[in-house]
Structure formats: C-alpha cells, structure tokens
CSV table of C-alpha atoms in Angstrom, one decimal:
chain,number,residue,atom,x,y,z
A,178,MET,CA,14.5,28.0,4.6
A,179,VAL,CA,11.7,26.0,3.1
A,180,ILE,CA,10.7,23.2,5.4
A,181,PRO,CA,9.9,20.0,3.5
A,182,LYS,CA,6.4,18.6,4.1
A,183,HIS,CA,5.8,15.5,6.0
A,184,ILE,CA,5.1,12.3,4.2
A,185,LEU,CA,2.0,12.0,6.3
A,186,GLY,CA,-0.2,14.8,5.1
A,187,THR,CA,-2.6,14.7,8.1
A,188,PHE,CA,0.4,15.5,10.3
A,189,ASP,CA,1.1,18.7,8.3
A,190,GLU,CA,-2.6,19.5,8.5
A,191,ALA,CA,-2.6,19.1,12.3
A,192,LEU,CA,0.5,21.2,12.7
A,193,GLY,CA,-1.1,23.8,10.4
A,194,ALA,CA,-4.3,23.9,12.5
A,195,LEU,CA,-2.3,24.4,15.7
A,196,ARG,CA,-0.3,27.2,14.1
A,197,ASN,CA,-3.5,28.8,12.7
A,198,ASP,CA,-5.2,28.7,16.1
A,199,LEU,CA,-2.1,30.2,17.7
A,200,LEU,CA,-2.0,33.0,15.2
A,201,MET,CA,-5.7,33.7,15.6
A,202,MET,CA,-5.2,33.8,19.4
A,203,ALA,CA,-2.3,36.2,19.1
A,204,GLY,CA,-4.2,38.4,16.6
A,205,LEU,CA,-7.2,38.6,19.0
A,206,ALA,CA,-5.0,39.4,22.0
A,207,GLU,CA,-3.3,42.1,20.0
A,208,ARG,CA,-6.6,43.6,19.0
A,209,SER,CA,-7.9,43.4,22.5
A,210,LEU,CA,-4.9,45.2,23.8
A,211,ASP,CA,-5.2,47.8,21.1
A,212,ARG,CA,-8.9,48.3,21.9
A,213,ALA,CA,-8.3,48.6,25.6
A,214,ILE,CA,-5.6,51.3,25.2
A,215,ASN,CA,-7.8,53.2,22.7
A,216,GLY,CA,-10.7,52.9,25.1
A,217,LEU,CA,-8.5,54.6,27.6
A,218,LEU,CA,-7.0,57.2,25.3
A,219,GLN,CA,-10.2,58.0,23.4
A,220,ARG,CA,-12.4,57.6,26.6
A,221,ASP,CA,-14.5,55.1,24.7
A,222,ASP,CA,-16.4,52.6,26.8
A,223,ASP,CA,-17.6,50.6,23.8
A,224,LEU,CA,-14.0,49.9,22.9
A,225,CYS,CA,-13.3,48.8,26.5
A,226,ALA,CA,-16.4,46.5,26.4
A,227,ASN,CA,-15.1,45.0,23.1
A,228,ALA,CA,-11.7,44.4,24.6
A,229,ILE,CA,-13.3,42.6,27.6
A,230,ALA,CA,-15.6,40.6,25.3
A,231,ASP,CA,-12.6,39.4,23.2
A,232,ASP,CA,-11.3,37.6,26.3
A,233,GLU,CA,-13.8,34.8,26.1
A,234,GLU,CA,-12.9,33.8,22.6
A,235,ILE,CA,-9.2,34.0,23.5
A,236,ASP,CA,-9.8,31.7,26.5
A,237,GLN,CA,-11.5,29.2,24.2
A,238,LEU,CA,-8.6,29.3,21.8
A,239,GLU,CA,-6.2,28.6,24.7
A,240,LYS,CA,-8.2,25.4,25.4
A,241,GLN,CA,-8.3,24.6,21.7
A,242,ILE,CA,-4.5,24.9,21.4
A,243,ASP,CA,-4.0,22.5,24.3
A,244,LYS,CA,-6.4,20.1,22.6
A,245,ASP,CA,-4.6,20.4,19.3
A,246,GLY,CA,-1.3,20.0,20.9
A,247,PHE,CA,-2.3,16.9,23.0
A,248,GLU,CA,-3.8,15.4,19.9
A,249,ILE,CA,-0.6,15.8,17.9
A,250,LEU,CA,1.5,14.4,20.7
A,251,VAL,CA,-0.8,11.4,21.0
A,252,ARG,CA,-1.4,10.7,17.3
A,253,TYR,CA,1.9,11.6,15.7
A,254,GLN,CA,4.5,11.5,18.5
A,255,PRO,CA,6.5,14.4,17.1
A,256,VAL,CA,10.2,14.6,17.5
A,257,ALA,CA,13.0,17.1,16.9
A,258,SER,CA,11.8,20.4,15.4
A,259,ASP,CA,8.2,19.2,15.2
A,260,LEU,CA,8.3,18.4,18.9
A,261,ARG,CA,9.8,21.7,19.8
A,262,ARG,CA,7.2,23.6,17.8
A,263,VAL,CA,4.3,21.8,19.4
A,264,ILE,CA,5.7,22.1,22.9
A,265,SER,CA,6.5,25.8,22.3
A,266,ALA,CA,3.0,26.5,20.9
A,267,MET,CA,1.5,24.9,24.0
A,268,LYS,CA,3.7,27.1,26.2
A,269,LEU,CA,2.9,30.2,24.1
A,270,SER,CA,-0.8,30.1,24.4
A,271,PRO,CA,-1.0,30.7,28.2
A,272,ASN,CA,1.3,33.7,27.8
A,273,ILE,CA,-1.0,35.0,25.0
A,274,GLU,CA,-4.0,34.4,27.2
A,275,ARG,CA,-2.3,36.3,30.0
A,276,VAL,CA,-1.7,39.2,27.6
A,277,ALA,CA,-5.4,39.2,26.9
A,278,ASP,CA,-6.1,39.2,30.6
A,279,GLN,CA,-4.0,42.3,30.9
A,280,ALA,CA,-6.0,43.9,28.1
A,281,THR,CA,-9.1,43.1,30.1
A,282,ASN,CA,-7.6,44.6,33.2
A,283,ILE,CA,-6.6,47.7,31.3
A,284,ALA,CA,-10.1,48.0,29.8
A,285,LYS,CA,-11.8,47.7,33.2
A,286,ARG,CA,-9.6,50.4,34.7
A,287,ALA,CA,-10.1,52.6,31.6
A,288,ARG,CA,-13.9,52.4,32.1
A,289,LYS,CA,-13.4,53.6,35.7
A,290,LEU,CA,-11.2,56.4,34.5
A,291,ASN,CA,-13.7,57.4,31.8
A,292,ARG,CA,-16.3,58.1,34.6
A,293,HIS,CA,-14.1,61.0,35.8
A,294,PRO,CA,-12.7,64.1,34.1
A,295,PRO,CA,-9.7,63.3,31.8
A,296,LEU,CA,-6.2,63.2,33.3
A,297,PRO,CA,-3.5,64.7,31.0
A,298,GLU,CA,-1.1,62.2,32.6
A,299,VAL,CA,-2.8,59.4,30.6
A,300,GLN,CA,-0.2,60.4,27.9
A,301,LEU,CA,2.5,58.9,30.1
A,302,ILE,CA,0.9,55.5,29.2
A,303,VAL,CA,1.3,56.0,25.4
A,304,PRO,CA,5.0,55.2,25.0
A,305,ILE,CA,4.7,52.3,27.4
A,306,GLN,CA,1.9,50.7,25.5
A,307,ALA,CA,3.7,51.3,22.2
A,308,HIS,CA,6.8,49.6,23.5
A,309,ALA,CA,4.8,46.7,25.1
A,310,LEU,CA,2.7,46.1,22.0
A,311,SER,CA,5.7,46.1,19.7
A,312,MET,CA,7.4,43.6,22.0
A,313,PHE,CA,4.3,41.4,21.9
A,314,LYS,CA,4.0,41.6,18.1
A,315,ASP,CA,7.6,41.0,17.5
A,316,SER,CA,7.7,38.0,19.9
A,317,ILE,CA,4.8,36.4,17.9
A,318,ASP,CA,6.5,37.3,14.6
A,319,ALA,CA,9.8,35.8,15.9
A,320,PHE,CA,8.0,32.5,16.7
A,321,VAL,CA,6.1,32.3,13.4
A,322,ARG,CA,9.1,33.2,11.3
A,323,GLU,CA,11.5,31.2,13.5
A,324,ASP,CA,13.6,34.4,13.7
A,325,VAL,CA,16.1,33.8,16.5
A,326,GLU,CA,17.7,37.3,16.3
A,327,LEU,CA,14.3,39.1,16.5
A,328,ALA,CA,13.4,36.9,19.5
A,329,ARG,CA,16.6,37.7,21.3
A,330,ALA,CA,16.1,41.4,20.6
A,331,VAL,CA,12.6,41.2,22.2
A,332,VAL,CA,14.1,39.8,25.4
A,333,SER,CA,16.7,42.6,25.5
A,334,ARG,CA,13.9,45.2,25.2
A,335,ASP,CA,12.1,44.2,28.3
A,336,GLN,CA,14.5,46.1,30.6
A,337,GLN,CA,13.7,49.3,28.7
A,338,LEU,CA,10.0,48.7,29.3
A,339,ASP,CA,10.6,48.2,33.0
A,340,ASP,CA,12.5,51.5,33.1
A,341,MET,CA,9.7,53.3,31.2
A,342,LYS,CA,7.1,52.0,33.7
A,343,ARG,CA,9.3,53.0,36.6
A,344,SER,CA,9.7,56.5,35.3
A,345,ALA,CA,6.0,56.9,34.6
A,346,ASN,CA,5.1,55.6,38.0
A,347,ARG,CA,7.5,58.1,39.7
A,348,GLN,CA,5.7,61.0,37.9
A,349,LEU,CA,2.3,59.6,38.7
A,350,THR,CA,3.2,59.1,42.4
A,351,GLU,CA,4.4,62.8,42.5
A,352,ARG,CA,1.1,63.8,41.0
A,353,MET,CA,-0.8,61.8,43.6
A,354,VAL,CA,0.9,63.8,46.3
A,355,GLN,CA,0.2,67.1,44.6
A,356,ASP,CA,-3.4,66.4,43.6
A,357,ARG,CA,-5.1,64.1,46.2
A,358,ASP,CA,-8.5,64.5,44.6
A,359,GLN,CA,-7.4,62.5,41.6
A,360,LEU,CA,-5.7,59.8,43.8
A,361,ARG,CA,-7.9,57.0,42.5
A,362,GLY,CA,-7.3,58.1,38.8
A,363,TYR,CA,-3.5,58.2,39.2
A,364,LEU,CA,-3.6,54.8,40.9
A,365,ASN,CA,-5.5,53.3,38.0
A,366,LEU,CA,-2.9,54.7,35.6
A,367,ILE,CA,-0.1,53.2,37.7
A,368,LEU,CA,-1.9,49.8,37.6
A,369,ILE,CA,-2.4,50.1,33.8
A,370,SER,CA,1.3,50.8,33.4
A,371,ARG,CA,1.9,47.6,35.5
A,372,CYS,CA,-0.4,45.7,33.2
A,373,LEU,CA,1.7,46.8,30.2
A,374,GLU,CA,4.9,45.9,32.0
A,375,ARG,CA,3.4,42.4,32.4
A,376,VAL,CA,2.6,42.3,28.7
A,377,GLY,CA,6.4,42.8,28.2
A,378,ASP,CA,7.1,39.9,30.5
A,379,HIS,CA,4.8,37.6,28.6
A,380,ALA,CA,6.3,38.8,25.3
A,381,THR,CA,9.7,37.9,26.8
A,382,ASN,CA,8.5,34.4,27.7
A,383,ILE,CA,7.1,34.0,24.1
A,384,ALA,CA,10.4,35.2,22.6
A,385,GLU,CA,12.3,32.7,24.8
A,386,ASP,CA,10.1,29.9,23.6
A,387,ALA,CA,10.6,31.1,20.0
A,388,VAL,CA,14.3,30.7,20.4
A,389,TYR,CA,13.8,27.2,21.8
A,390,ALA,CA,11.4,26.3,19.0
A,391,ALA,CA,13.8,27.5,16.3
A,392,ALA,CA,17.2,26.7,17.7
A,393,ALA,CA,16.6,24.3,20.6
A,394,GLU,CA,18.4,26.7,22.8
A,395,ASP,CA,17.0,27.4,26.3
A,396,ILE,CA,17.8,31.1,27.0
A,397,ARG,CA,15.5,31.4,30.1
A,398,HIS,CA,16.9,32.7,33.3
A,399,GLN,CA,20.1,34.0,31.7
A,400,THR,CA,21.8,37.4,32.0
A,401,LEU,CA,20.9,39.8,29.3
A,402,THR,CA,24.5,39.7,28.0
A,403,ALA,CA,24.3,35.9,27.6
A,404,VAL,CA,21.0,36.1,25.8
A,405,VAL,CA,22.1,38.7,23.3
B,194,MET,CA,41.3,-13.7,24.5
B,195,LEU,CA,38.9,-14.5,21.8
B,196,THR,CA,40.0,-18.1,21.7
B,197,GLN,CA,39.4,-19.0,25.3
B,198,VAL,CA,36.4,-21.2,26.2
B,199,MET,CA,34.3,-19.1,28.6
B,200,PRO,CA,35.5,-15.5,28.6
B,201,GLN,CA,34.0,-13.3,31.3
B,202,PRO,CA,32.5,-9.9,30.5
B,203,GLN,CA,34.8,-7.0,31.3
B,204,VAL,CA,33.9,-5.4,34.6
B,205,VAL,CA,32.8,-1.9,34.0
B,206,GLU,CA,31.6,0.4,36.7
B,207,ASP,CA,27.9,-0.5,37.2
B,208,ARG,CA,25.5,2.3,37.0
B,209,ASP,CA,21.9,2.5,36.1
B,210,ARG,CA,21.4,4.8,33.2
B,211,ALA,CA,17.8,4.0,32.8
B,212,ALA,CA,16.5,7.1,34.5
B,213,ILE,CA,19.0,9.7,33.2
B,214,PRO,CA,20.3,9.2,29.7
B,215,PRO,CA,23.9,10.3,29.2
B,216,SER,CA,24.8,13.5,27.4
B,217,ASP,CA,27.1,13.7,24.5
B,218,ALA,CA,29.9,14.9,26.7
B,219,GLU,CA,29.3,12.0,29.1
B,220,ALA,CA,29.3,9.6,26.2
B,221,GLU,CA,32.9,10.5,25.4
B,222,SER,CA,34.0,9.5,28.8
B,223,LEU,CA,32.2,6.1,28.7
B,224,PRO,CA,34.2,3.0,28.1
B,225,MET,CA,33.6,1.6,24.6
B,226,ALA,CA,32.6,-2.0,24.2
B,227,VAL,CA,32.7,-2.1,20.4
B,228,GLN,CA,34.7,0.1,18.1
B,229,ALA,CA,33.9,-0.2,14.4
B,230,LYS,CA,36.5,1.5,12.2
B,231,ASN,CA,36.0,2.3,8.6
B,232,VAL,CA,33.7,-0.7,8.2
B,233,SER,CA,32.4,-1.3,4.6
B,234,MET,CA,30.4,-4.3,3.6
B,235,TRP,CA,29.5,-5.8,0.2
B,236,TYR,CA,26.9,-8.3,-0.9
B,237,GLY,CA,28.6,-9.4,-4.1
B,238,ALA,CA,29.2,-6.1,-6.0
B,239,LYS,CA,26.7,-4.1,-4.0
B,240,ARG,CA,28.1,-2.0,-1.2
B,241,ALA,CA,25.6,-2.2,1.8
B,242,VAL,CA,27.7,-0.4,4.4
B,243,ASP,CA,30.0,2.4,3.5
B,244,ASN,CA,33.0,3.3,5.6
B,245,VAL,CA,31.2,3.4,9.0
B,246,THR,CA,33.2,4.4,12.1
B,247,MET,CA,31.2,4.1,15.3
B,248,ASP,CA,32.2,3.6,18.9
B,249,ILE,CA,29.5,1.8,20.9
B,250,PRO,CA,29.6,2.6,24.6
B,251,ALA,CA,29.7,-0.3,27.1
B,252,LYS,CA,26.7,-1.1,29.3
B,253,ALA,CA,24.4,1.2,27.4
B,254,VAL,CA,21.8,0.8,24.8
B,255,THR,CA,22.6,2.0,21.3
B,256,ALA,CA,19.8,2.2,18.8
B,257,ILE,CA,20.5,2.1,15.1
B,258,ILE,CA,17.8,3.7,13.0
B,259,GLY,CA,17.4,4.4,9.3
B,260,PRO,CA,15.2,3.6,6.4
B,261,SER,CA,14.9,0.1,5.0
B,262,GLY,CA,17.9,-1.0,3.1
B,263,CYS,CA,20.2,1.6,4.7
B,264,GLY,CA,22.5,-1.1,6.1
B,265,LYS,CA,21.4,-1.3,9.7
B,266,SER,CA,21.0,-5.1,10.0
B,267,THR,CA,24.0,-5.7,7.7
B,268,PHE,CA,26.2,-3.5,9.9
B,269,ILE,CA,25.3,-5.2,13.2
B,270,ARG,CA,26.0,-8.5,11.5
B,271,ALA,CA,29.5,-7.3,11.0
B,272,LEU,CA,29.8,-6.9,14.8
B,273,ASN,CA,29.6,-10.7,15.4
B,274,ARG,CA,30.6,-11.9,11.9
B,275,MET,CA,27.2,-13.2,11.3
B,276,HIS,CA,27.3,-11.9,7.7
B,277,GLU,CA,29.9,-14.7,7.0
B,278,LEU,CA,27.0,-17.1,6.9
B,279,VAL,CA,25.6,-15.3,3.8
B,280,PRO,CA,27.5,-16.2,0.6
B,281,HIS,CA,29.3,-13.5,-1.4
B,282,THR,CA,29.6,-11.0,1.5
B,283,ARG,CA,32.8,-9.1,2.2
B,284,VAL,CA,33.9,-6.8,4.9
B,285,GLU,CA,36.6,-4.2,5.0
B,286,GLY,CA,37.7,-2.2,8.1
B,287,THR,CA,38.1,-3.4,11.7
B,288,VAL,CA,35.8,-4.2,14.6
B,289,LEU,CA,37.3,-4.2,18.0
B,290,LEU,CA,35.5,-5.9,20.9
B,291,ASN,CA,36.9,-4.5,24.1
B,292,GLY,CA,40.0,-3.7,22.2
B,293,GLU,CA,40.4,-7.1,20.4
B,294,ASN,CA,40.1,-7.3,16.7
B,295,LEU,CA,37.2,-9.6,15.8
B,296,TYR,CA,38.6,-10.1,12.3
B,297,SER,CA,42.1,-11.3,13.2
B,298,SER,CA,43.0,-14.5,11.4
B,299,ASP,CA,43.4,-16.4,14.6
B,300,VAL,CA,39.9,-15.6,15.9
B,301,ASP,CA,37.2,-18.3,15.8
B,302,PRO,CA,33.9,-16.8,14.5
B,303,ALA,CA,32.0,-19.2,16.8
B,304,ILE,CA,33.6,-17.6,19.8
B,305,VAL,CA,32.9,-14.1,18.5
B,306,ARG,CA,29.2,-15.0,18.2
B,307,ARG,CA,29.1,-16.2,21.7
B,308,ARG,CA,30.7,-13.1,23.0
B,309,VAL,CA,28.4,-11.0,20.8
B,310,GLY,CA,25.0,-12.6,21.0
B,311,MET,CA,22.1,-11.9,18.7
B,312,VAL,CA,18.3,-11.7,18.9
B,313,PHE,CA,16.4,-11.6,15.6
B,314,GLN,CA,13.2,-9.9,14.4
B,315,LYS,CA,11.3,-13.2,14.4
B,316,SER,CA,11.7,-15.3,17.5
B,317,ASN,CA,13.4,-18.5,16.5
B,318,PRO,CA,13.4,-21.1,19.3
B,319,PHE,CA,14.6,-24.5,18.1
B,320,PRO,CA,11.3,-26.2,17.4
B,321,THR,CA,12.4,-29.7,18.4
B,322,MET,CA,13.8,-28.6,21.8
B,323,SER,CA,12.1,-27.9,25.0
B,324,ILE,CA,12.1,-24.5,26.7
B,325,GLY,CA,14.9,-25.6,29.0
B,326,GLU,CA,17.0,-27.2,26.2
B,327,ASN,CA,16.6,-24.0,24.1
B,328,VAL,CA,18.2,-22.0,26.8
B,329,ILE,CA,21.2,-24.2,27.5
B,330,VAL,CA,21.9,-25.3,23.9
B,331,GLY,CA,24.7,-22.8,23.6
B,332,LEU,CA,26.4,-24.1,26.7
B,333,ARG,CA,26.0,-27.7,25.5
B,334,LEU,CA,27.5,-26.8,22.1
B,335,ASN,CA,30.4,-25.3,24.0
B,336,GLY,CA,31.0,-28.7,25.7
B,337,VAL,CA,29.5,-28.0,29.1
B,338,ARG,CA,28.1,-31.2,30.6
B,339,ASP,CA,27.9,-30.4,34.3
B,340,ARG,CA,24.2,-30.8,35.1
B,341,LYS,CA,24.4,-28.5,38.1
B,342,PHE,CA,26.1,-25.8,36.1
B,343,LEU,CA,23.6,-26.1,33.3
B,344,ASN,CA,20.6,-25.9,35.7
B,345,GLU,CA,22.0,-22.9,37.4
B,346,HIS,CA,22.6,-21.1,34.1
B,347,LEU,CA,19.1,-22.2,32.9
B,348,GLU,CA,17.4,-20.5,35.8
B,349,LYS,CA,19.7,-17.5,35.9
B,350,SER,CA,19.2,-16.8,32.1
B,351,LEU,CA,15.5,-17.2,32.3
B,352,ARG,CA,15.3,-15.0,35.3
B,353,MET,CA,17.4,-12.3,33.6
B,354,ALA,CA,15.1,-12.6,30.6
B,355,ALA,CA,12.1,-12.1,32.9
B,356,LEU,CA,10.7,-15.4,31.8
B,357,TRP,CA,11.4,-17.7,34.8
B,358,ASP,CA,8.2,-17.2,36.7
B,359,GLU,CA,6.1,-17.8,33.5
B,360,VAL,CA,7.8,-21.0,32.4
B,361,LYS,CA,9.5,-22.6,35.5
B,362,ASP,CA,6.9,-25.3,35.7
B,363,ASP,CA,6.9,-26.0,31.9
B,364,LEU,CA,10.6,-26.3,31.1
B,365,HIS,CA,10.0,-29.6,29.4
B,366,LYS,CA,7.4,-28.1,27.0
B,367,SER,CA,8.4,-27.1,23.5
B,368,GLY,CA,9.8,-23.7,23.0
B,369,THR,CA,7.3,-23.1,20.3
B,370,SER,CA,4.4,-23.6,22.7
B,371,LEU,CA,5.1,-20.1,24.1
B,372,SER,CA,3.5,-16.9,22.9
B,373,GLY,CA,5.4,-14.7,20.5
B,374,GLY,CA,6.6,-12.3,23.3
B,375,GLN,CA,7.6,-15.2,25.5
B,376,GLN,CA,9.4,-16.9,22.5
B,377,GLN,CA,11.4,-13.7,22.0
B,378,ARG,CA,12.4,-13.6,25.7
B,379,LEU,CA,13.3,-17.2,25.4
B,380,CYS,CA,15.6,-16.3,22.6
B,381,ILE,CA,17.1,-13.5,24.7
B,382,ALA,CA,17.6,-16.1,27.6
B,383,ARG,CA,19.3,-18.4,25.1
B,384,ALA,CA,21.6,-15.5,24.1
B,385,LEU,CA,22.3,-14.7,27.8
B,386,ALA,CA,23.1,-18.3,28.8
B,387,VAL,CA,26.5,-18.2,27.1
B,388,GLU,CA,27.3,-14.9,29.0
B,389,PRO,CA,27.9,-12.6,26.1
B,390,GLU,CA,29.4,-9.1,26.4
B,391,VAL,CA,27.3,-7.6,23.8
B,392,ILE,CA,23.7,-8.4,22.7
B,393,LEU,CA,22.7,-7.4,19.2
B,394,MET,CA,18.9,-7.1,18.7
B,395,ASP,CA,17.6,-6.8,15.2
B,396,GLU,CA,14.0,-5.4,15.4
B,397,PRO,CA,13.2,-7.6,18.4
B,398,CYS,CA,9.7,-6.2,18.9
B,399,SER,CA,8.5,-5.7,15.4
B,400,ALA,CA,6.3,-8.8,15.5
B,401,LEU,CA,5.1,-8.2,19.1
B,402,ASP,CA,2.0,-6.5,20.6
B,403,PRO,CA,2.4,-3.5,22.8
B,404,ILE,CA,2.4,-5.5,26.1
B,405,ALA,CA,5.0,-8.0,24.9
B,406,THR,CA,7.0,-5.0,23.4
B,407,ALA,CA,6.9,-3.3,26.8
B,408,LYS,CA,8.2,-6.4,28.5
B,409,ILE,CA,11.1,-6.6,26.1
B,410,GLU,CA,11.8,-2.9,26.5
B,411,GLU,CA,11.7,-3.3,30.3
B,412,LEU,CA,14.1,-6.2,30.0
B,413,ILE,CA,16.5,-4.2,27.9
B,414,GLN,CA,16.6,-1.6,30.6
B,415,ASP,CA,17.5,-4.3,33.1
B,416,LEU,CA,20.0,-6.0,30.8
B,417,LYS,CA,22.0,-2.9,30.1
B,418,LYS,CA,23.3,-2.9,33.7
B,419,HIS,CA,25.4,-5.9,32.7
B,420,TYR,CA,25.5,-5.9,28.9
B,421,THR,CA,26.2,-3.7,26.0
B,422,ILE,CA,23.1,-3.6,23.8
B,423,VAL,CA,22.7,-2.6,20.2
B,424,ILE,CA,19.2,-2.5,18.9
B,425,VAL,CA,18.1,-2.0,15.3
B,426,THR,CA,14.6,-0.6,15.2
B,427,HIS,CA,12.2,1.0,12.8
B,428,ASN,CA,10.2,2.3,15.7
B,429,MET,CA,11.3,5.9,16.5
B,430,GLN,CA,9.4,5.9,19.8
B,431,GLN,CA,11.1,2.7,20.8
B,432,ALA,CA,14.5,4.1,20.0
B,433,GLY,CA,13.6,7.1,22.1
B,434,ARG,CA,12.3,5.0,25.0
B,435,VAL,CA,15.0,2.4,25.3
B,436,SER,CA,18.3,3.8,24.0
B,437,ASP,CA,21.0,6.0,25.5
B,438,PHE,CA,22.6,6.6,22.1
B,439,THR,CA,21.2,6.6,18.6
B,440,ALA,CA,23.0,6.2,15.3
B,441,PHE,CA,21.3,7.2,12.1
B,442,LEU,CA,22.4,5.3,9.0
B,443,TYR,CA,21.4,6.3,5.4
B,444,MET,CA,22.4,4.6,2.3
B,445,GLY,CA,25.1,2.6,4.1
B,446,ARG,CA,26.6,5.7,5.7
B,447,LEU,CA,26.6,6.8,9.3
B,448,ILE,CA,25.0,10.2,9.2
B,449,GLU,CA,24.9,11.0,12.9
B,450,PHE,CA,25.6,9.4,16.2
B,451,GLY,CA,24.7,11.0,19.5
B,452,ALA,CA,22.9,10.9,22.8
B,453,THR,CA,19.3,9.8,22.1
B,454,THR,CA,17.8,12.9,23.7
B,455,LYS,CA,19.9,15.1,21.5
B,456,ILE,CA,19.0,13.2,18.4
B,457,PHE,CA,15.3,13.3,19.1
B,458,THR,CA,15.1,16.9,20.2
B,459,ASN,CA,17.8,18.7,18.1
B,460,PRO,CA,19.6,16.5,15.7
B,461,GLY,CA,22.8,17.9,14.2
B,462,GLN,CA,22.1,16.8,10.6
B,463,LYS,CA,19.3,17.8,8.4
B,464,GLN,CA,19.0,14.3,7.0
B,465,THR,CA,18.5,13.0,10.5
B,466,GLU,CA,15.9,15.6,11.2
B,467,ASP,CA,14.0,14.8,7.9
B,468,TYR,CA,14.1,11.1,8.6
B,469,ILE,CA,12.9,11.1,12.2
B,470,THR,CA,10.2,13.7,11.6
B,471,GLY,CA,8.9,11.8,8.7
B,472,ARG,CA,9.9,14.2,5.9
B,473,PHE,CA,12.1,11.8,4.0
B,474,GLY,CA,10.9,12.0,0.4
C-alpha cells in the first residue's frame, strides 16, 4: 500500500530521518552480532574488537532516535498510524541496543575462548545464532514493511530458539562433567547461547511492536495460539 | 415537554469521565442526549450536510472535526434550529433531544435554543450590557423577574463558567471590558444561566491564547458532569484532549464516529486517517 505523503513536507522528512536512524541502528546491530559470532567461529580477535567497537555508535543512535522521536512528538503531535510508528520506533531502539549489547557480550566471551585451544562444541552455537539472527532480521523487516504476518511468525519462532538453547546447554553441561579442564570454555559457550536466546527475546519484542505499529493490535503477553 | 417554560435537564447517572475516556463498547451503553437521524441541510440549492445519522451521548464531550466547509458548523446548528435564522436554509431528517423531536410543528424554536445552548467562535457579549446583565439576559427574556432567583443564577452560572472569582467585584462593568478568554467564559455563563441540557460550542477557542484555551478546556471537563457538550474544532489536539467521542465529517457526510482514543490511535476509515494525520490532498 502506498502511504500518501503529508501536506507538511517537514513532517515527512522528520519521520524519514527517524526511520533512517532506526534502520542504520538495526544494520549496525546485525553487523555487530555477525562479527561477534564470526569472531568466535573463526577465532578472530579483530572481529571481536570490531563488534565491541560497534556498540558505541549504536548507543549514540539510540539516543538520536529518542531525540528524533521527542522532537516529532513536540513539533508535529502525530496521531493514528504516525503516532504508532513514532512510539514503536522509540520502543524498538532500546531492544536493538540490547541486541548490540548481547553482541558485545558474545565478542568478549569469544575473545576469552580464543585464548584457549578450540572446542569442537562451538558448532553447537551455529544453528542457535542462525535462528536468532534470522529472527532479528525478520523482526526489523516486519517493522519496516509493516508486515504483520511476518511479525507474528517471528514471535512464534522464539519457542524454537529456547528449545535449541536448552538442548545445546544440556550437551555442554554433560561435556563439563566429562572434561573438567575445559569447564570455563563450556561455561562461556553456555553464556553465549544465553546471549543468543536473549537476542530472540528482543526480536520478539520488536515483532510485537511491529504488529502494533502496522495494525494497532497489542499482542504482548498473549499465548502463542492467540498471537498466531 | 419542549413547550414548558423552565425544563430541567434529565437526571443521568453522574460520573466523571474526564480521566478515563469511554470505549466504543461503553459508548453504546451510554444514554443518548441527541439523536440526529438522516439529517440533510441545504443553503439554497447547495447541500451542506448529507444524510448524517449520529447519536450524541449524554454528559460526555463529542468533538466534530473535518476540513473547512465539511458541514460541521452547519450540522450543529441543526441541533438547536439556529440555521433557521439564515435565509434559504432547509433541513430534512429528524433531531431528537432526549427523545423529543425538535422539528415537530408544535415546538417553539426559542425553547429549543434554550435547551440547546450555543457558544460561538468569537465571543459575543452584548456590548451595551454589564457582565451581570449579560449572564441573566436569557432568564430575563424568559420572563424571570425575581431578583433573588436572578442573583442566585448569576453567581451559579459565573461559578460554573469558572469566572466568578475574576469578575465578582466588577459585575456592573461592561462585558466587553473583559479579556477575550474571559468574554468567552462569560458567553458560556450566559448559555448556562438558562440551564440547557446540551451546549454546542463552535470553535470556542480558535481566537484564544493557550492559557485562555486551557481554562476553557478545563471548564469543558467540569461542565460535562452536568451537560452534554458538542464541540466543533479544527484543533486535532484539542479534540484529543477534551472529547470522549469524535465525529469526522467530510463533504457533508459523517465518515466516522467513535471513541476519541480509537479515532486518534487507530481510525477505522482511511479518510479519517488521512485527515487527522495531515495527508489530505
């Protein structure tokens, strides 16, 4: 659906700037997450350092989005779909910032792991990160394209991510019992899987806000059956 | 009866809806003060209002919004037959005030206008009258001569219009000596003095500064405990602040009517959305 422009061009510009900042922030968070995971899988400290460095810019964008949003509220007093978009954007940015924080956590733990001999169990993280990353990307896409169905699908995928994390943690805990020398390494992998599970939670929050922005429907705190 | 001298407003369960606006579902259960059914209005050959059916809940604020020339002011004039003062106007349809047809042949338009008071865009106190006389002029015209009764209503009306404290020592001064905001509240006091059931407000704050506007809006919140209020406004934020229900008119037609929160967060009609978000081309 083509959304007609506002009569007031500066309002469109302000909404456009907010949207661009949000997209930039989401793009950086995605890159940071990607770098952190690759830093882990490729045992590359530089990638980890880059992931950590990204966080500062993402933090600044979170503040900028708040500023953009407040300015739009003060100057243009948006209503209806405009209001929902602005409010949702302001709610999205802390979730994106938390995703970036998880990327930083993963990168820091990856650097610790990189100081020790490689653990083959790191492969257990691969499907979890793929699932979490796709949830995050889709949640942002759903918001940008106002795709309610995609957003609902993201929410429904969170349970699968939780199951994947639980399964990986079970295997890693067993390995901890069998190989006490690598206790610290397995613990770091467990904590990384938890970071990725949190990414899924933030993607779920983003998807819920995407549904609200597009359809004015509050699907938070509902059973999965009701959401889907 | 519309022909009696001093009708009393219907007693409807009093509740303060200022804090929690009613939902659409709640609106359906509210008693209706005014029911407009298939109302169309013409200025000569030009149709200004086109088949509007709208139930206006009692003791609530209903805002009517829409672009200039959409028929907002014309429509509310049909609710107290004020349009009849303009030559070549014609109305079709019915308007019920608490169930009574305002357009019955035996109904006196003067009585209708007392039961359905009106406040206009530009404050219009009678320039040759004092503040006090302005307030009680409606009662005087209705034949009330009892000094005590008049004085009581003078104070009561000014208090209800939140003006008493500002003018109690200057009641003899000209109404036009007041500021714009005070003049508008004086006009509201004048409308209140005859104890109407409904107050129609046609852009009552459009000529006022933000402080005077806030005072009128605060007053509206107080008044709705006792009166049904219909306000025409071009100010979307004002409609959002003061009203419980909002009606959107476009080209004489009622496009949407609903709880204000719903209209301003998720309107049901694209035309409403385009108008309130400023996308009307």
